[in-house]
Every structure is written in structure tokens, then in C-alpha cells.
Coordinates of N, CA and C in Angstrom, one line a residue:
C1 N 10.1 -21.7 6.7 CA 10.6 -20.8 5.7 C 9.5 -20.0 5.1
R2 N 9.8 -19.1 4.3 CA 8.8 -18.2 3.6 C 9.3 -17.9 2.2
L3 N 8.4 -17.4 1.4 CA 8.8 -17.0 0.0 C 9.4 -15.7 0.1
K4 N 10.5 -15.5 -0.7 CA 11.2 -14.2 -0.8 C 10.2 -13.3 -1.5
G5 N 10.1 -12.1 -1.0 CA 9.1 -11.1 -1.4 C 7.8 -11.1 -0.6
Q6 N 7.8 -12.0 0.4 CA 6.6 -12.1 1.2 C 6.9 -11.4 2.6
E7 N 7.2 -10.1 2.4 CA 7.5 -9.2 3.5 C 6.4 -8.2 3.7
P8 N 6.3 -7.6 4.8 CA 5.4 -6.4 4.9 C 5.8 -5.3 4.0
I9 N 4.8 -4.6 3.4 CA 5.1 -3.5 2.5 C 4.8 -2.2 3.2
V10 N 5.8 -1.3 3.3 CA 5.6 0.0 4.1 C 5.4 1.1 3.1
L11 N 4.3 1.8 3.2 CA 4.0 3.0 2.5 C 4.3 4.3 3.3
R12 N 4.7 5.4 2.7 CA 5.0 6.6 3.4 C 4.5 7.8 2.8
G13 N 4.3 8.9 3.6 CA 3.8 10.1 3.1 C 4.2 11.3 4.0
I14 N 4.1 12.5 3.5 CA 4.2 13.7 4.4 C 2.9 14.4 4.3
G15 N 2.3 14.7 5.5 CA 1.0 15.3 5.6 C 0.9 16.4 6.6
L16 N -0.3 16.8 6.8 CA -0.6 17.9 7.8 C -1.7 17.4 8.7
V17 N -1.5 17.8 10.0 CA -2.5 17.6 11.0 C -3.1 18.9 11.3
T18 N -4.4 19.0 11.2 CA -5.1 20.3 11.5 C -6.0 20.2 12.7
G19 N -6.5 21.3 13.2 CA -7.5 21.4 14.3 C -6.8 21.3 15.6
L20 N -5.5 21.6 15.7 CA -4.8 21.7 17.0 C -5.2 22.9 17.7
Q21 N -5.2 22.9 19.0 CA -5.6 24.0 19.9 C -4.4 24.9 20.2
G22 N -3.7 25.4 19.2 CA -2.6 26.3 19.5 C -1.3 25.6 19.7
T23 N -1.3 24.2 19.5 CA -0.1 23.4 19.9 C 0.6 23.0 18.6
G24 N 0.3 23.5 17.5 CA 0.9 23.1 16.2 C 2.3 23.7 16.0
D25 N 2.8 23.5 14.8 CA 4.1 24.1 14.5 C 4.1 25.6 14.7
Q26 N 5.1 26.1 15.3 CA 5.2 27.6 15.5 C 6.1 28.2 14.5
R27 N 5.5 28.9 13.5 CA 6.3 29.7 12.5 C 7.3 28.9 11.8
I28 N 6.8 27.8 11.2 CA 7.7 26.9 10.4 C 7.4 27.2 9.0
D29 N 8.3 27.7 8.2 CA 8.0 28.0 6.8 C 7.6 26.8 6.0
V30 N 8.2 25.6 6.2 CA 7.9 24.5 5.4 C 6.4 24.0 5.7
T31 N 6.0 24.1 6.9 CA 4.6 23.8 7.3 C 3.7 24.7 6.5
N32 N 4.0 26.0 6.6 CA 3.1 27.0 5.9 C 3.1 26.8 4.4
S33 N 4.2 26.4 3.8 CA 4.3 26.1 2.4 C 3.4 24.9 2.0
A34 N 3.5 23.9 2.9 CA 2.7 22.7 2.7 C 1.2 23.0 2.8
L35 N 0.8 23.8 3.8 CA -0.5 24.2 3.9 C -1.0 25.0 2.8
A36 N -0.2 25.9 2.3 CA -0.6 26.7 1.1 C -0.8 25.9 -0.1
R37 N 0.1 24.9 -0.3 CA 0.0 24.0 -1.4 C -1.3 23.1 -1.3
S38 N -1.6 22.6 -0.1 CA -2.9 21.9 0.1 C -4.1 22.7 -0.2
L39 N -4.1 23.9 0.2 CA -5.2 24.8 -0.1 C -5.3 25.1 -1.6
E40 N -4.2 25.3 -2.2 CA -4.2 25.5 -3.7 C -4.8 24.2 -4.4
L41 N -4.4 23.0 -4.0 CA -4.9 21.8 -4.6 C -6.4 21.6 -4.4
M42 N -6.9 22.2 -3.3 CA -8.3 22.1 -3.0 C -9.1 23.3 -3.6
G43 N -8.5 24.1 -4.5 CA -9.2 25.2 -5.1 C -9.2 26.5 -4.3
N44 N -8.4 26.6 -3.3 CA -8.4 27.8 -2.5 C -7.0 28.4 -2.4
P45 N -6.5 28.9 -3.6 CA -5.1 29.5 -3.6 C -5.0 30.7 -2.7
L46 N -3.8 30.9 -2.1 CA -3.6 32.1 -1.2 C -2.9 33.1 -2.1
L47 N -3.2 34.4 -1.9 CA -2.5 35.4 -2.5 C -1.2 35.7 -1.9
D48 N -1.1 35.5 -0.6 CA 0.1 35.8 0.2 C 0.3 34.8 1.3
I49 N 1.4 34.0 1.2 CA 1.6 32.9 2.2 C 1.9 33.5 3.6
R50 N 2.2 34.8 3.7 CA 2.4 35.4 5.0 C 1.2 35.4 5.8
T51 N 0.0 35.2 5.2 CA -1.2 35.2 6.0 C -1.3 34.0 6.9
L52 N -0.4 33.0 6.6 CA -0.4 31.8 7.4 C 0.6 31.9 8.6
A53 N 1.3 32.9 8.7 CA 2.4 33.1 9.7 C 1.9 32.8 11.1
S54 N 0.6 33.2 11.4 CA 0.2 33.1 12.8 C -0.6 31.8 13.0
A55 N -0.7 30.9 12.0 CA -1.4 29.6 12.2 C -0.7 28.7 13.1
K56 N -1.3 28.4 14.2 CA -0.7 27.5 15.2 C -1.5 26.2 15.4
N57 N -2.4 26.0 14.5 CA -3.3 24.9 14.6 C -3.0 23.8 13.6
V58 N -1.8 23.9 13.0 CA -1.4 22.9 11.9 C 0.0 22.4 12.3
A59 N 0.3 21.1 12.0 CA 1.6 20.5 12.2 C 1.9 19.7 11.0
L60 N 3.2 19.7 10.5 CA 3.7 18.9 9.5 C 4.1 17.5 10.1
V61 N 3.6 16.5 9.4 CA 3.8 15.1 10.0 C 4.3 14.1 8.9
S62 N 4.9 13.1 9.4 CA 5.3 11.9 8.6 C 4.2 10.9 8.9
V63 N 3.8 10.2 7.8 CA 2.7 9.2 7.9 C 3.3 7.9 7.3
S64 N 3.1 6.8 8.0 CA 3.5 5.5 7.5 C 2.4 4.5 7.7
C65 N 2.4 3.5 6.9 CA 1.4 2.4 6.9 C 2.1 1.1 6.5
T66 N 1.8 0.1 7.2 CA 2.4 -1.2 6.8 C 1.3 -2.1 6.3
I67 N 1.5 -2.6 5.1 CA 0.5 -3.5 4.4 C 1.1 -5.0 4.7
T68 N 0.2 -5.8 5.1 CA 0.5 -7.2 5.5 C 1.3 -7.9 4.3
P69 N 2.1 -8.9 4.6 CA 2.8 -9.6 3.6 C 2.0 -10.2 2.5
S70 N 0.7 -10.5 2.8 CA -0.2 -11.0 1.7 C -0.7 -9.9 0.8
G71 N -0.4 -8.6 1.1 CA -0.8 -7.5 0.3 C -2.3 -7.1 0.6
G72 N -2.8 -6.3 -0.4 CA -4.2 -5.9 -0.2 C -4.8 -5.5 -1.5
R73 N -6.1 -5.3 -1.5 CA -6.9 -4.9 -2.7 C -7.3 -3.5 -2.6
D74 N -7.6 -2.9 -3.8 CA -8.1 -1.6 -3.9 C -9.3 -1.4 -2.9
G75 N -9.2 -0.4 -2.0 CA -10.3 -0.2 -1.1 C -10.1 -0.7 0.3
D76 N -9.1 -1.6 0.5 CA -8.7 -2.2 1.8 C -8.2 -1.1 2.7
A77 N -8.5 -1.1 4.0 CA -8.1 -0.1 4.9 C -7.1 -0.6 5.9
F78 N -6.1 0.2 6.2 CA -5.0 -0.2 7.1 C -4.8 0.9 8.1
D79 N -4.3 0.6 9.3 CA -3.9 1.6 10.3 C -2.7 2.4 9.7
C80 N -2.6 3.6 10.0 CA -1.4 4.4 9.7 C -1.0 5.1 11.0
F81 N 0.3 5.5 10.9 CA 1.0 6.1 12.1 C 1.5 7.5 11.7
V82 N 1.3 8.4 12.6 CA 1.5 9.8 12.3 C 2.6 10.3 13.4
T83 N 3.6 11.0 12.9 CA 4.7 11.5 13.8 C 5.0 12.9 13.4
S84 N 5.0 13.8 14.4 CA 5.3 15.2 14.2 C 6.7 15.4 13.6
I85 N 6.9 16.2 12.6 CA 8.2 16.5 12.0 C 8.7 17.8 12.5
G86 N 7.8 18.8 12.7 CA 8.2 20.2 13.1 C 8.3 20.3 14.6
N87 N 8.0 21.5 15.1 CA 8.1 21.7 16.5 C 6.8 21.8 17.2
A88 N 5.8 21.1 16.8 CA 4.5 21.1 17.4 C 4.7 20.5 18.9
R89 N 3.9 21.2 19.8 CA 4.0 20.7 21.2 C 3.1 19.5 21.4
S90 N 2.0 19.4 20.6 CA 1.1 18.2 20.8 C 0.2 18.1 19.5
L91 N -0.1 16.9 19.2 CA -1.0 16.6 18.1 C -2.4 16.2 18.6
V92 N -2.6 16.3 19.9 CA -3.9 15.9 20.5 C -5.0 16.8 20.0
G93 N -6.1 16.2 19.6 CA -7.2 16.9 19.1 C -7.2 17.2 17.6
G94 N -6.1 16.7 17.0 CA -5.9 17.0 15.5 C -6.5 15.9 14.6
R95 N -6.6 16.2 13.4 CA -7.1 15.3 12.3 C -6.1 15.4 11.2
L96 N -5.7 14.2 10.7 CA -4.8 14.1 9.5 C -5.6 14.5 8.3
M97 N -5.1 15.5 7.6 CA -5.6 15.9 6.3 C -5.3 14.8 5.2
L98 N -6.0 14.8 4.2 CA -5.8 13.8 3.1 C -4.3 13.8 2.7
T99 N -3.7 12.6 2.8 CA -2.3 12.5 2.6 C -2.0 11.4 1.5
A100 N -1.2 11.6 0.5 CA -0.8 10.6 -0.5 C 0.2 9.7 0.1
M101 N 0.0 8.4 0.0 CA 1.0 7.4 0.5 C 1.7 6.7 -0.7
T102 N 3.0 6.8 -0.7 CA 3.8 6.3 -1.8 C 4.7 5.2 -1.3
G103 N 5.5 4.6 -2.2 CA 6.5 3.6 -1.8 C 6.2 2.3 -2.6
P104 N 6.6 1.2 -2.1 CA 7.4 1.0 -0.9 C 8.9 1.3 -1.0
H105 N 9.4 1.6 -2.2 CA 10.8 1.9 -2.4 C 10.9 3.4 -2.5
I106 N 12.1 3.9 -2.0 CA 12.3 5.4 -1.9 C 12.0 6.1 -3.2
K107 N 12.4 5.6 -4.3 CA 12.3 6.2 -5.6 C 11.0 6.0 -6.3
D108 N 10.1 5.2 -5.6 CA 8.8 4.9 -6.2 C 7.8 5.9 -5.7
D109 N 7.3 6.8 -6.6 CA 6.4 7.9 -6.3 C 5.0 7.5 -6.7
T110 N 4.7 6.3 -6.9 CA 3.4 5.8 -7.3 C 2.4 6.0 -6.1
L111 N 1.2 6.5 -6.3 CA 0.2 6.7 -5.3 C -0.4 5.3 -5.1
Y112 N -0.2 4.7 -3.9 CA -0.8 3.4 -3.5 C -2.0 3.6 -2.6
A113 N -1.9 4.6 -1.7 CA -3.0 4.8 -0.7 C -3.2 6.2 -0.4
L114 N -4.4 6.5 0.1 CA -4.7 7.9 0.6 C -5.0 7.7 2.1
A115 N -4.5 8.6 2.9 CA -4.7 8.4 4.4 C -5.3 9.7 4.9
E116 N -6.2 9.6 5.9 CA -6.8 10.7 6.6 C -7.6 10.2 7.7
G117 N -7.9 11.1 8.7 CA -8.7 10.7 9.8 C -8.3 11.3 11.1
S118 N -9.1 11.0 12.2 CA -8.9 11.4 13.5 C -7.7 10.7 14.2
L119 N -7.0 11.4 15.0 CA -5.8 10.8 15.6 C -6.2 10.1 17.0
S120 N -5.6 9.0 17.3 CA -5.8 8.4 18.6 C -4.4 8.2 19.2
F121 N -4.3 8.2 20.5 CA -3.0 8.1 21.1 C -2.9 6.9 22.1
E122 N -1.7 6.3 22.1 CA -1.5 5.2 23.1 C -0.3 5.7 24.0
G123 N -0.5 5.7 25.3 CA 0.5 6.2 26.1 C 0.5 7.7 26.3
T124 N 1.7 8.2 26.6 CA 1.8 9.6 27.0 C 2.5 10.5 25.9
D125 N 2.9 9.9 24.8 CA 3.6 10.6 23.7 C 2.6 11.3 22.9
V126 N 2.5 12.6 23.0 CA 1.5 13.4 22.3 C 1.9 13.8 20.9
N127 N 3.1 13.3 20.4 CA 3.5 13.7 19.0 C 3.6 12.4 18.1
H128 N 3.1 11.3 18.6 CA 3.0 10.1 17.8 C 1.6 9.5 18.0
A129 N 0.9 9.3 16.8 CA -0.5 8.9 16.9 C -0.8 7.8 15.9
R130 N -2.0 7.3 16.0 CA -2.5 6.3 15.1 C -3.8 6.8 14.5
V131 N -4.0 6.4 13.2 CA -5.3 6.6 12.6 C -5.8 5.3 12.2
E132 N -6.8 4.8 12.9 CA -7.3 3.4 12.7 C -8.0 3.4 11.3
D133 N -7.6 2.4 10.5 CA -8.1 2.2 9.2 C -8.1 3.5 8.4
G134 N -7.1 4.3 8.6 CA -7.0 5.6 8.0 C -6.4 5.6 6.6
A135 N -5.6 4.6 6.2 CA -5.0 4.5 4.9 C -5.9 3.5 4.1
K136 N -6.4 4.0 2.9 CA -7.2 3.2 2.0 C -6.4 3.0 0.7
L137 N -6.2 1.7 0.4 CA -5.5 1.4 -0.9 C -6.3 2.0 -2.1
Q138 N -5.6 2.5 -3.0 CA -6.2 3.0 -4.3 C -6.0 2.1 -5.4
Q139 N -5.2 1.0 -5.2 CA -5.0 0.0 -6.2 C -4.5 -1.2 -5.5
D140 N -4.6 -2.4 -6.2 CA -4.1 -3.6 -5.6 C -2.6 -3.5 -5.4
L141 N -2.2 -4.1 -4.3 CA -0.8 -4.1 -4.0 C -0.3 -5.4 -3.4
F142 N 0.5 -6.1 -4.1 CA 1.0 -7.4 -3.7 C 2.5 -7.5 -3.8
A143 N 3.1 -8.3 -2.9 CA 4.5 -8.5 -2.9 C 4.9 -9.4 -4.1
P144 N 6.0 -9.1 -4.8 CA 6.4 -9.9 -5.9 C 7.1 -11.2 -5.5
F145 N 6.4 -12.3 -5.7 CA 7.0 -13.6 -5.3 C 7.9 -14.1 -6.4
V146 N 7.7 -13.8 -7.6 CA 8.6 -14.3 -8.7 C 9.4 -13.1 -9.1
A147 N 10.7 -13.2 -8.8 CA 11.6 -12.1 -9.0 C 12.5 -12.3 -10.3
C148 N 12.7 -13.5 -10.7 CA 13.6 -13.7 -11.8 C 13.1 -14.9 -12.6
G149 N 12.5 -14.5 -13.7 CA 11.9 -15.5 -14.6 C 10.8 -16.3 -13.9
D150 N 10.8 -17.6 -13.9 CA 9.8 -18.4 -13.3 C 10.3 -19.0 -12.0
R151 N 11.2 -18.4 -11.3 CA 11.8 -19.0 -10.1 C 11.2 -18.3 -8.9
L152 N 11.0 -19.2 -7.8 CA 10.7 -18.8 -6.5 C 11.9 -18.9 -5.6
T153 N 12.1 -18.0 -4.7 CA 13.2 -18.1 -3.7 C 12.6 -18.4 -2.4
L154 N 13.1 -19.4 -1.7 CA 12.7 -19.7 -0.3 C 13.7 -19.1 0.7
V155 N 13.2 -18.5 1.7 CA 14.1 -17.9 2.7 C 13.9 -18.7 4.0
I156 N 15.0 -19.3 4.5 CA 14.9 -20.1 5.7 C 15.2 -19.2 6.9
A157 N 14.3 -19.1 7.8 CA 14.5 -18.3 9.0 C 15.2 -19.1 10.1
S158 N 16.1 -18.5 10.8 CA 16.8 -19.3 11.9 C 16.2 -18.9 13.2

């Protein structure tokens, strides 16, 4: 058996992979908007988003990270997984830009980790990658073992 609440914790984010060799999203407005917003947050606002129309070295991606059931401490690093959302042909050669990781619940927008780093690939799928130790916790994160008052719930696995 195990304690209720002792499950893996999944964090999620939406990010950008840059440095692609012309294999990124092709004329996707949402990718260009995300890139423009990232540039603005880094102190480089664009005067006209249309200047990004020909950028083919960027892809919009989904990023996920699973924290072990025992949780983690501020500064702990975990592998994260990157999947293309747009129409990029390949993420090979790319690097994940700094991405905020939130969760573990859909309505929880608390920043728990930041992810970034070089992509590595397993197998032949060029639109799914891993960033080893790419997600770093920004605060302690532990599963809640006591959910109701002072009671613990045991789950019996069959």
C-alpha cells in the first residue's frame, strides 16, 4: 500500500525552442506572438510583430516535468520533455528557451520550476525531446499526505 497523496507530481508549461535550422513553425501567428512576448519580457520589445513572419528557426512547444512522489527541494533538477505544438518539421539542433512550469493542477498557476536547455532525442521522432536536468524547482514541492484534519489515507494497490 502507499499513502494517498504520494503520487508523482506533473508540472507543465508552454515554451519556445530556438536555434532550429529552418525547420521551425512556418508562419504560425501564435508562435510569433509568444516569441514577441518573450522578447518583450527580456527587455527587447518589437515595434512590429510582422518582422517575425519569416522566422523559421523557432517552434512553439509543450513542456512537462514529473517530480518524484517524494517531492523535491528548491534547486533540485529534473528531466523535462518537450513536444512540438505547431507545424515544425523538426526540433533537432534546438534549445528550449526559459519556460515557466506550473501545476500540478490545471487551475494552479503558481510557478514551481523553470526549464531550459539543449534538446536530446531518443529514437527517430524529431518532434519529441528531453532536456536532461532541464527543470529546476524554484520552491520546495511535496505531495500532501494529510488531506483532511490529522488523517492519513492508505491506498491498497491490487
